[in-house]
Every structure is written in C-alpha cells, then in structure tokens.
mmCIF file of C-alpha atoms in Angstrom:
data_model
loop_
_atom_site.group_PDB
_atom_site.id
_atom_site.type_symbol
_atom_site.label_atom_id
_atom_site.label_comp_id
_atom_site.label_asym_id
_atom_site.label_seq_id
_atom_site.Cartn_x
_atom_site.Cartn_y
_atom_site.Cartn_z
ATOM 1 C CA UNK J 1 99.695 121.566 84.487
ATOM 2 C CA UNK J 2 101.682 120.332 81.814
ATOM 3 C CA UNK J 3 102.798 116.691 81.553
ATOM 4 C CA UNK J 4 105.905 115.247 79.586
ATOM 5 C CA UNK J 5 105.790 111.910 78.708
ATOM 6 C CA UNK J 6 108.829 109.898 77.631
ATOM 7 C CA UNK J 7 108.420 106.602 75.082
ATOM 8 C CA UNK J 8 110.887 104.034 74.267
ATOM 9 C CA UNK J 9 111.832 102.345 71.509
ATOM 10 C CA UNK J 10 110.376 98.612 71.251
ATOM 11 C CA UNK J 11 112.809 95.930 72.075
ATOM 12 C CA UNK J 12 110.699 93.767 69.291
ATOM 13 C CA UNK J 13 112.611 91.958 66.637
ATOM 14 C CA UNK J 14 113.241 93.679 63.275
ATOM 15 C CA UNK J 15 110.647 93.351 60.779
ATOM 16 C CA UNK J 16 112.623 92.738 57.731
ATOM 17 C CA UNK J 17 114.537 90.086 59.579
ATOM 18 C CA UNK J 18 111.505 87.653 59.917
ATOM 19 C CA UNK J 19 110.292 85.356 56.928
ATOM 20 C CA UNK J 20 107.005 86.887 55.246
ATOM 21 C CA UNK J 21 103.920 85.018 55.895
ATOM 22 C CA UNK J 22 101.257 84.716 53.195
ATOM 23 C CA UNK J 23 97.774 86.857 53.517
ATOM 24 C CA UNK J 24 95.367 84.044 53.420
ATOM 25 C CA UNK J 25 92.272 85.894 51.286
ATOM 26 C CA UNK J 26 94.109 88.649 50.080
ATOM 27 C CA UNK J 27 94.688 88.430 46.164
ATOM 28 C CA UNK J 28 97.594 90.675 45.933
ATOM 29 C CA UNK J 29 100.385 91.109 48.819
ATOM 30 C CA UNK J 30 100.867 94.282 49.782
ATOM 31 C CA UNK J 31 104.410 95.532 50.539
ATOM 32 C CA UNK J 32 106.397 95.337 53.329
ATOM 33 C CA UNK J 33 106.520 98.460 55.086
ATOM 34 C CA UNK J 34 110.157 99.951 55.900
ATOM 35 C CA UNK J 35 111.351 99.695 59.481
ATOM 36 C CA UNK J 36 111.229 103.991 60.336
ATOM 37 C CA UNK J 37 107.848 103.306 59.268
ATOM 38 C CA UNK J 38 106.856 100.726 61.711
ATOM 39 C CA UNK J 39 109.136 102.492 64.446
ATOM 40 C CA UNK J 40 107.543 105.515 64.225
ATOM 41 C CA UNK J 41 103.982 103.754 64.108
ATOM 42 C CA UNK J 42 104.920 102.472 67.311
ATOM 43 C CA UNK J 43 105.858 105.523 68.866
ATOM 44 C CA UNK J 44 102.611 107.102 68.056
ATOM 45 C CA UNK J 45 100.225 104.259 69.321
ATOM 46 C CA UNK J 46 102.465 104.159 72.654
ATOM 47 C CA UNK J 47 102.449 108.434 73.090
ATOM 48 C CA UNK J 48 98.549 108.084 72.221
ATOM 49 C CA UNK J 49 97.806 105.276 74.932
ATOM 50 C CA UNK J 50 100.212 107.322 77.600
ATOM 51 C CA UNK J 51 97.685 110.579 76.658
ATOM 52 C CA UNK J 52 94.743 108.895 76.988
ATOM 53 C CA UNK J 53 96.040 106.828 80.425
ATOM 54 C CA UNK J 54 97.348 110.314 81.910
ATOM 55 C CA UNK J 55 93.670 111.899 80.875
ATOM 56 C CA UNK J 56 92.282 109.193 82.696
ATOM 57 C CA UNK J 57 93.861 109.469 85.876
ATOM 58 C CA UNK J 58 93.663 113.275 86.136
ATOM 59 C CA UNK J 59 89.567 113.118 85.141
ATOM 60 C CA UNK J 60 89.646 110.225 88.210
ATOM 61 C CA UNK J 61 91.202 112.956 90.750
ATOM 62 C CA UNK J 62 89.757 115.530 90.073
ATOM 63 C CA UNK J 63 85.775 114.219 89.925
ATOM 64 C CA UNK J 64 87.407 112.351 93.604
ATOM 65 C CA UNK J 65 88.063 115.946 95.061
ATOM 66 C CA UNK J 66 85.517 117.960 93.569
ATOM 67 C CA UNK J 67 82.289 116.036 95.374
ATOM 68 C CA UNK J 68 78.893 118.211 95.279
ATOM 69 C CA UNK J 69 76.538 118.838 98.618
ATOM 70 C CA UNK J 70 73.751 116.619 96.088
ATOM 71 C CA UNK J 71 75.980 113.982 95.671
ATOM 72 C CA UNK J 72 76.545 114.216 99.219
ATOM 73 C CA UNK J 73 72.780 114.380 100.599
ATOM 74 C CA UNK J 74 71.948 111.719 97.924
ATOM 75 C CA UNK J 75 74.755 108.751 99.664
ATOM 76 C CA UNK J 76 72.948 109.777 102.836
ATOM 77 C CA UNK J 77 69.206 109.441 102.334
ATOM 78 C CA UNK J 78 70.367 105.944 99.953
ATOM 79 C CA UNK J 79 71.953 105.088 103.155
ATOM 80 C CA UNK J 80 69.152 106.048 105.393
ATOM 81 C CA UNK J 81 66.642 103.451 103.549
ATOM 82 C CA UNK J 82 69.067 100.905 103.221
ATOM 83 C CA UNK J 83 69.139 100.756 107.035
ATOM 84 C CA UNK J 84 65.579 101.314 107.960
ATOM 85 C CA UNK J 85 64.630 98.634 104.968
ATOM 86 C CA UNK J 86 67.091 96.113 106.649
ATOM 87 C CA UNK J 87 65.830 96.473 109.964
ATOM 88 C CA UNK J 88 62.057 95.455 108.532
ATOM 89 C CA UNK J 89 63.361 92.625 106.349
ATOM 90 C CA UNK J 90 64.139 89.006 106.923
ATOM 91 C CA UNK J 91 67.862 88.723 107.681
ATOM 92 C CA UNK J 92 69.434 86.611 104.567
ATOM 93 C CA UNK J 93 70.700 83.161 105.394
ATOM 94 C CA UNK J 94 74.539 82.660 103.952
ATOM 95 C CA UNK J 95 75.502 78.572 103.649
ATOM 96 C CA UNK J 96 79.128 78.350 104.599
ATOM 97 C CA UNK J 97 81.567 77.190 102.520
ATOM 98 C CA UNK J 98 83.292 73.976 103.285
ATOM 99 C CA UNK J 99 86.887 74.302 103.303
ATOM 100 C CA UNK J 100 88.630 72.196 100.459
ATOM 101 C CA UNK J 101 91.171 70.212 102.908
ATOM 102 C CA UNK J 102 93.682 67.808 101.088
ATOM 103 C CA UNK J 103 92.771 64.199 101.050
ATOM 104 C CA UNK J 104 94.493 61.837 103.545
ATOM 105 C CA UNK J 105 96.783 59.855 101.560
ATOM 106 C CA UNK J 106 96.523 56.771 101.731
ATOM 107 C CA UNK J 107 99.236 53.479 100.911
ATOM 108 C CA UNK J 108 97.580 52.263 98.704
ATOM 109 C CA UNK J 109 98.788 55.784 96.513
ATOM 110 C CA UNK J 110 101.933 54.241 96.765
ATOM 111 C CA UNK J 111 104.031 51.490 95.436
ATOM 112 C CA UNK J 112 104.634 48.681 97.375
ATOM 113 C CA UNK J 113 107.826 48.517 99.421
ATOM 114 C CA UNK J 114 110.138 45.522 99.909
ATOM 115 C CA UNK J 115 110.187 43.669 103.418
ATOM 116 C CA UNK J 116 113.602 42.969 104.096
ATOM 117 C CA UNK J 117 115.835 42.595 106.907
ATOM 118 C CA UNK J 118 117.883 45.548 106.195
ATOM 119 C CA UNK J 119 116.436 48.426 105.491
ATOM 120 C CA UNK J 120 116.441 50.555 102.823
ATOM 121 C CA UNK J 121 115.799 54.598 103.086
ATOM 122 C CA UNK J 122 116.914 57.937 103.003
ATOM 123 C CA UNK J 123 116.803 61.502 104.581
ATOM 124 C CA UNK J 124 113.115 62.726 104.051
ATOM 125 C CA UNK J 125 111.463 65.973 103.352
ATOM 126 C CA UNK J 126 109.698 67.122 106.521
ATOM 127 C CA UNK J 127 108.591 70.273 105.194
ATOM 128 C CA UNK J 128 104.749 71.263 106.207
ATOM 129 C CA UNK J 129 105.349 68.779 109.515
ATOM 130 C CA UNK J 130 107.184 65.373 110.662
ATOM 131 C CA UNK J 131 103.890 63.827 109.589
ATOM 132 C CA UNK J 132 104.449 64.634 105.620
ATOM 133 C CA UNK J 133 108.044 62.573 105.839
ATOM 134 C CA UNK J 134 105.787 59.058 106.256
ATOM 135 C CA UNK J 135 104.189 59.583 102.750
ATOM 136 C CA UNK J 136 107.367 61.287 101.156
ATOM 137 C CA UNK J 137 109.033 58.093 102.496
ATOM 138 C CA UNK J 138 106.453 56.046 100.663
ATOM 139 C CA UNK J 139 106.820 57.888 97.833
ATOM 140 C CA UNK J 140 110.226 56.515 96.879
ATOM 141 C CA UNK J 141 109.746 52.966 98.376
ATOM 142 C CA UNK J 142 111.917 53.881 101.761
ATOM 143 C CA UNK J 143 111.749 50.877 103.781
ATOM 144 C CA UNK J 144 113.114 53.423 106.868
ATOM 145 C CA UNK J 145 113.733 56.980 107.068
ATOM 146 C CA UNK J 146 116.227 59.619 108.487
ATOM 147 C CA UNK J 147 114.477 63.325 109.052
ATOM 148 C CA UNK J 148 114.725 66.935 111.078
ATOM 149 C CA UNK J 149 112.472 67.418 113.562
ATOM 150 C CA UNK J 150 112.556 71.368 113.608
ATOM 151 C CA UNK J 151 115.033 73.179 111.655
ATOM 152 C CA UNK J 152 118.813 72.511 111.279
ATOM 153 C CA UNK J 153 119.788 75.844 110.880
ATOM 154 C CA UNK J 154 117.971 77.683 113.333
ATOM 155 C CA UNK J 155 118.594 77.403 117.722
ATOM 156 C CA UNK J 156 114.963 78.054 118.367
ATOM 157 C CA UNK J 157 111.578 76.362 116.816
ATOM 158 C CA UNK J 158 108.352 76.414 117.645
ATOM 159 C CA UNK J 159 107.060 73.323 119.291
ATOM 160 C CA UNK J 160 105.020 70.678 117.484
ATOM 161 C CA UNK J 161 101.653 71.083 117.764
ATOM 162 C CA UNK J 162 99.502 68.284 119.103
ATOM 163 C CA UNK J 163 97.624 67.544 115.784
ATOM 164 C CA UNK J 164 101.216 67.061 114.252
ATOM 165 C CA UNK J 165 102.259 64.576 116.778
ATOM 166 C CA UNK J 166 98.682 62.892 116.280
ATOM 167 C CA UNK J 167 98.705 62.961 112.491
ATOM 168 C CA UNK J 168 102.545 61.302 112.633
ATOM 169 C CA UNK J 169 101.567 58.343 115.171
ATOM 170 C CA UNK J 170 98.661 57.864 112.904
ATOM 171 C CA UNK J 171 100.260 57.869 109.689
ATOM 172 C CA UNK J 172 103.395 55.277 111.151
ATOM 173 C CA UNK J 173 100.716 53.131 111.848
ATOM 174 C CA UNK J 174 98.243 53.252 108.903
ATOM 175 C CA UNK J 175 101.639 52.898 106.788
ATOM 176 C CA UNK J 176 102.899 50.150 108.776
ATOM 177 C CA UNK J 177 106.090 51.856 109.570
ATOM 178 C CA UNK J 178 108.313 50.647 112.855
ATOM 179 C CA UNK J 179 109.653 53.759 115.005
ATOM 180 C CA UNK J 180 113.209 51.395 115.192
ATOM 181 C CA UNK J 181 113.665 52.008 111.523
ATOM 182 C CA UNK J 182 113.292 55.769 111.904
ATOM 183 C CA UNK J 183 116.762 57.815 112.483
ATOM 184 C CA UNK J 184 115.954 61.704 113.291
ATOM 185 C CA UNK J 185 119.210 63.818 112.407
ATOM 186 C CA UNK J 186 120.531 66.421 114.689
ATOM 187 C CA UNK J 187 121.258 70.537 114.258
ATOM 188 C CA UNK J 188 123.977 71.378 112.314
ATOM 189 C CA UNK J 189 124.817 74.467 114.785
ATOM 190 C CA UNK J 190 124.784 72.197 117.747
ATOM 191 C CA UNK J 191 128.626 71.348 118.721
ATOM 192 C CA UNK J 192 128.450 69.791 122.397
ATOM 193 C CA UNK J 193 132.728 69.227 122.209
ATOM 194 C CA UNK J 194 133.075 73.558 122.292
ATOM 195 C CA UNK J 195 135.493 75.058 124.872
ATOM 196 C CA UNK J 196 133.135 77.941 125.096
ATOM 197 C CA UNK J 197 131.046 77.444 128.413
ATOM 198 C CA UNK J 198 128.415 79.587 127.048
ATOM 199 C CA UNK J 199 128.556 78.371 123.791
ATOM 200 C CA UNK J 200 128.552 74.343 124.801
ATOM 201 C CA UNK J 201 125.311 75.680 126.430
ATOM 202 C CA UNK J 202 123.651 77.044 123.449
ATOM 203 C CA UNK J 203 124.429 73.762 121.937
ATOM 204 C CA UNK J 204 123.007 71.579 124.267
ATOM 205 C CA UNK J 205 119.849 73.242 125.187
ATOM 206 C CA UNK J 206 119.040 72.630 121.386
ATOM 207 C CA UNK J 207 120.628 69.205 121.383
ATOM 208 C CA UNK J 208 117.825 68.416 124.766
ATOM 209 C CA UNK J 209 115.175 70.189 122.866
ATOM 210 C CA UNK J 210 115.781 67.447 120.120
ATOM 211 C CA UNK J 211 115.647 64.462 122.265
ATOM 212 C CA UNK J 212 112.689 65.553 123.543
ATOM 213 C CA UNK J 213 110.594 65.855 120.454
ATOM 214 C CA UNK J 214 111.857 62.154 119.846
ATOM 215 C CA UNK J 215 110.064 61.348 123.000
ATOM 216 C CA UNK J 216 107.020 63.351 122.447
ATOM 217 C CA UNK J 217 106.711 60.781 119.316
ATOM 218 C CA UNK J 218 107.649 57.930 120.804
ATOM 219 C CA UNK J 219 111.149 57.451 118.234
ATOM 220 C CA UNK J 220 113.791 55.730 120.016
ATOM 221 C CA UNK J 221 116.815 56.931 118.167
ATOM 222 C CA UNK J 222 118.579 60.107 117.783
ATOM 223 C CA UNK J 223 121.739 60.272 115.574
ATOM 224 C CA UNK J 224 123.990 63.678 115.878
ATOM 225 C CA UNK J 225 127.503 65.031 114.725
ATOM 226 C CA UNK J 226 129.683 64.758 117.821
ATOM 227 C CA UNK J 227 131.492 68.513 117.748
ATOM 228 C CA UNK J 228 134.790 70.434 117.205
ATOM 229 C CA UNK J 229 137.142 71.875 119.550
ATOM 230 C CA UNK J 230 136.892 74.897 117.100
ATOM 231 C CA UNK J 231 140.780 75.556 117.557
ATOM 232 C CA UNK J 232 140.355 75.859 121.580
ATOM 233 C CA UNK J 233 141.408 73.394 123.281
ATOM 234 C CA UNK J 234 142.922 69.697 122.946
ATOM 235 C CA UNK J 235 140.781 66.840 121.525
ATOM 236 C CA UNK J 236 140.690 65.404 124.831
ATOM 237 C CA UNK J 237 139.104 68.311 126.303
ATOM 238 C CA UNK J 238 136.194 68.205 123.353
ATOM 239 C CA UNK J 239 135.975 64.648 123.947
ATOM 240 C CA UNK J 240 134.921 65.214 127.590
ATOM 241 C CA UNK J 241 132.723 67.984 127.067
ATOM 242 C CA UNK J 242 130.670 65.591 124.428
ATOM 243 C CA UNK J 243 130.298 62.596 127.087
ATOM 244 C CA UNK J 244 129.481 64.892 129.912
ATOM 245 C CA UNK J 245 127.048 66.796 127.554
ATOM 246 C CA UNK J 246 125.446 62.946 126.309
ATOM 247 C CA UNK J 247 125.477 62.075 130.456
ATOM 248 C CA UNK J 248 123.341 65.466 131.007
ATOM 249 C CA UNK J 249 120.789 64.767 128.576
ATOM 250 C CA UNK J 250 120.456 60.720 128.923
ATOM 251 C CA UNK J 251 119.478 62.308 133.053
ATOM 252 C CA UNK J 252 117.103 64.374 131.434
ATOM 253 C CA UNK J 253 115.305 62.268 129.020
ATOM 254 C CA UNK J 254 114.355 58.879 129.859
ATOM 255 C CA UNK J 255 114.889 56.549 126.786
ATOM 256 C CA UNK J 256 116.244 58.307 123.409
ATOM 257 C CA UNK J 257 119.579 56.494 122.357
ATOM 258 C CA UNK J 258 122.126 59.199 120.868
ATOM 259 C CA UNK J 259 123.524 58.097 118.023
ATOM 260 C CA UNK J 260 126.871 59.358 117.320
ATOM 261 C CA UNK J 261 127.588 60.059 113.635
ATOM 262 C CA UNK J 262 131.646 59.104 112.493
ATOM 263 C CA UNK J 263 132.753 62.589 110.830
ATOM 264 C CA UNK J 264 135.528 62.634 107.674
ATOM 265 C CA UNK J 265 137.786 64.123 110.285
ATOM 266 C CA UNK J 266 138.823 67.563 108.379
ATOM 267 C CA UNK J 267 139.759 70.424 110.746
ATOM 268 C CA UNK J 268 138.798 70.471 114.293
ATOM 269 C CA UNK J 269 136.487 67.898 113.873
ATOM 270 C CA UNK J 270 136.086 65.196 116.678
ATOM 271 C CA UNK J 271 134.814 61.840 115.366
ATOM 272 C CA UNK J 272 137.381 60.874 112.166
ATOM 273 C CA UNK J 273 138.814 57.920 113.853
ATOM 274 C CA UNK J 274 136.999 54.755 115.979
ATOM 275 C CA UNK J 275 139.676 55.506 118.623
ATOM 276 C CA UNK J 276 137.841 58.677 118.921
ATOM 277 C CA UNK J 277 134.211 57.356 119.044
ATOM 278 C CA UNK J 278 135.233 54.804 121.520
ATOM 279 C CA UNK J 279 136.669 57.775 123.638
ATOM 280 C CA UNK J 280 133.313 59.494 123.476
ATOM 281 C CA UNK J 281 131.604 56.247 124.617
ATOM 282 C CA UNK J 282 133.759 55.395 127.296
ATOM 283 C CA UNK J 283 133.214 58.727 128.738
ATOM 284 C CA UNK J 284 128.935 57.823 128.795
ATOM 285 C CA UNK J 285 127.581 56.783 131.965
ATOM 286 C CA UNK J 286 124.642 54.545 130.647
ATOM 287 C CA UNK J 287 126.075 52.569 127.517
ATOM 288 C CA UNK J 288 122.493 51.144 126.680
ATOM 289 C CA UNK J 289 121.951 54.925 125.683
ATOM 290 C CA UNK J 290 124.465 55.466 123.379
ATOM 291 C CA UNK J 291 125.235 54.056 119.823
ATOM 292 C CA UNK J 292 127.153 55.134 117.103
ATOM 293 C CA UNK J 293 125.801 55.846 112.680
ATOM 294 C CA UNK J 294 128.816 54.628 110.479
ATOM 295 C CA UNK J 295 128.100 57.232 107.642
ATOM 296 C CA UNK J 296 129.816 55.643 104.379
ATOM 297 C CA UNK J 297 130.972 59.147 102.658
ATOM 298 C CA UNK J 298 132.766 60.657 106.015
ATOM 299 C CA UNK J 299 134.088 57.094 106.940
ATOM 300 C CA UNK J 300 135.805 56.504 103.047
ATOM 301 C CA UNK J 301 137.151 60.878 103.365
ATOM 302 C CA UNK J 302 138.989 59.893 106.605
ATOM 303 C CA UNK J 303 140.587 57.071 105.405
ATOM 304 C CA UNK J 304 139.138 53.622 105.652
ATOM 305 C CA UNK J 305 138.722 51.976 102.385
ATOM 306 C CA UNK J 306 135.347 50.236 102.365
ATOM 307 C CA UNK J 307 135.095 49.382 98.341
ATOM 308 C CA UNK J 308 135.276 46.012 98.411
ATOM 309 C CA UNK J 309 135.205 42.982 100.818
ATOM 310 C CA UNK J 310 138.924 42.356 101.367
ATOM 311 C CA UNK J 311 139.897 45.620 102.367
ATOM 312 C CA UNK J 312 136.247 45.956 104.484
ATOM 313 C CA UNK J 313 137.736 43.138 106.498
#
C-alpha cells in the first residue's frame, strides 16, 4: 500500500526579514543562508517526520492484528496467577482522598459596607446558586441586592435544592444581610397583560413559580415587568389581565409583595405612564400585596425629567 503525503509551506516569518543575532562563542559568523534554502530544509524535516509518523502507525496495526497463540496462552496463565495470588494475599487498604471543597467565605474577606438608611446595591451574579449573590454582593460593598432566582430566559428550571436554600439563609445571616433590602427580578418571557389565553398561562405559571421560590427563602419582595398587549387588544384589556393575573397569585402565595417595575413605554408596552400603574393597582384585590420599582432609565425614556430637583418636583 502506497501512501502520499502532502506538506505545506511554513507560515513562519521570512528569514532575511528579521535582525541577525550575534553567535555568542562563535569567532567567525557564518552566513546567512538564502530563503529556498531554509524552505526546502523545512520541507524535508516535515516529509521525514510524516514518514516516520505513518511507519509508526502502520507497525502499531499491524503487530495489533497479527497476535500469536504464545502471546495468547502467555496473557492467560499471567492472568491465572494474578488471580489465584490475590485470592491468598492480604487485600490492600486504599486511604480515600478528601475532596478539596472551596472554603466558606467569610465577611471578614470583604470590605466593610456603609450602614445607611438608604441602601445602596445592584443586580447580582447568581450563577452556581442564589447563595453565591450574598458574597458577590459583598464583594462590591452592596448594602442590598436585586437577583434571578432561576433563569430569565428559560419557562422551566429545576427547583432549588435544599442545601441551596440552607446555604442562602445561612449566608444572609452570617453577612448580616436583611431579606427587606433584597429585590428578586422577574422572567423576561413572562408577560401576564397577553390577549393569548394560552399564552397569559405560560406566563403566569412561571410568574407563580417565582413567587414561590421567594417564599421558600423567606424574601418578601418580588419586582416584575408588568406586560404588553403584543398588538392584540386595547391597553385596557392588558391592564385587566395583569391585575387579575397579580389577584391569582397573591390567592396562591401567602405573603410575597409584587413589585411592579415602570417600563420606558416603547411599543405595546403597559407601564410608561403612573396613570397606567395606578390602573394596574386599582385592579388588585389586596393592596398590602402590591407595590410598585420606579426604575430611573425607563422612567427618564418615557418622559419624566428627573435630573435635577426642580423639575423632580
């Protein structure tokens, strides 16, 4: 069997381009050779490895294939004695390995925060488990946090496990965080104001699902983006699907406030205006479990000018 083997020229950087170094012990320099030179000596050394590699592998094959009946009898008998021989011998005692777990952290790995009576905080990394947003949240000095308790962008997670509910009660405590001054954020699919009956559905069963990890935590707040009527119907309609959704879930759950987000009011989008947030509110059966999240960005992109003082008021 014949074998062709194809080589390629090096991508390396011209010789004669690069600045000659000096031979350190050498008492005359040698000259430079040309660049066919070095191209072809290149060429060889790559055809020669490629021969010897392709030798290799076919001398591997072939002694895999061609096994003899001694070769054969020998693995058994070998076998044979290593069996009887560990049947008459002490079995050998293996120590375990302890697994190399990462330390607990602790606050004092982090700098101090400030105690104020607003707080001060951002939207966490919960990656690896709610419980790693406490120290991320130390990490910068958050005085309170906002977080996702499963994915935003998927309709179905898997549950959290009991150690991660344990580790996150823990770790509020040992960091001597208040479950007030923690703000969970809400799907990004979920849209409880859609005309779709099927859809609104969808939405909701992932918007319960939410409230009820709150609970399983003990957090008291739950802040979401109200919904759209997607094109479908008036924003009257959406607003009444949103309160009757919020009156669904408040029946369901027993003490998670839903916080309803102000939106910049592009679109479809139901929650641009006050007037529209107060519609959604007046449509909620228990007040006490409703509030509303003034979010800075959407409320200055809808049109209230919040820069300074004067206009504030």
């Amino acid at each position: 069997m014949s074998h062709s083997i194809k080589t390629r020229r090096s991508s390396s950087p011209i010789m004669s381009d690069l600045p000659s170094r000096p031979l350190k012990r050498a008492r005359t320099l040698k000259s430079e050779p040309s660049v066919d030179e070095l191209v072809k000596e290149e060429e060889s050394q790559v055809t020669l490895v490629a021969k010897e590699v392709s030798t290799l592998v076919i001398e591997s094959q072939a002694s895999t294939i061609v096994a003899t009946d001694e070769h054969e009898d020998a693995v058994k008998v070998e076998r044979s004695k290593s069996s009887t021989m560990g049947n008459e011998s002490k079995p050998k005692t293996t120590v375990p390995r302890k697994k190399k777990g990462a330390a607990e952290p602790s606050p004092d790995d982090f700098p101090p925060r400030a105690s104020r009576e607003w707080k001060v905080g951002a939207h966490i990394s919960a990656a690896g488990g709610i419980e790693q947003a406490i120290p991320n949240a130390a990490k910068i000095g958050a005085e309170a946090f906002a977080l996702f308790l499963k994915s935003q962008r998927q309709w179905n997670s898997k549950p959290l496990s009991k150690e991660s509910i344990e580790n996150f009660k823990l770790r509020m405590d040992t960091f001597g965080y208040d479950l007030k001054h923690v703000l969970p954020h809400g799907s990004y699919l979920v849209n409880l104001g859609n005309p779709d009956k099927e859809k609104r559905e969808k939405s909701y069963e992932c918007f319960l699902d939410d409230l009820q990890r709150c609970e399983q935590v003990g957090i008291g707040l739950y802040n979401f983006h109200p919904g759209s009527t997607v094109g479908g119907c008036t924003v009257e309609e959406s607003i009444k699907n949103i309160a009757d959704s919020l009156n669904r879930a408040h029946k369901a759950t027993s003490s998670v406030v839903t916080v309803v987000e102000n939106m910049a009011g592009a679109g479809n989008i139901i929650g641009g205006t006050f007037e529209q947030l107060a519609k959604i509110i007046d449509g909620v059966e228990d007040k006490k479990r409703v509030g509303v999240c003034l979010d800075t960005c959407h409320l200055f992109a809808a049109g209230y000018d919040i820069r300074t003082k004067e206009a504030y008021e």
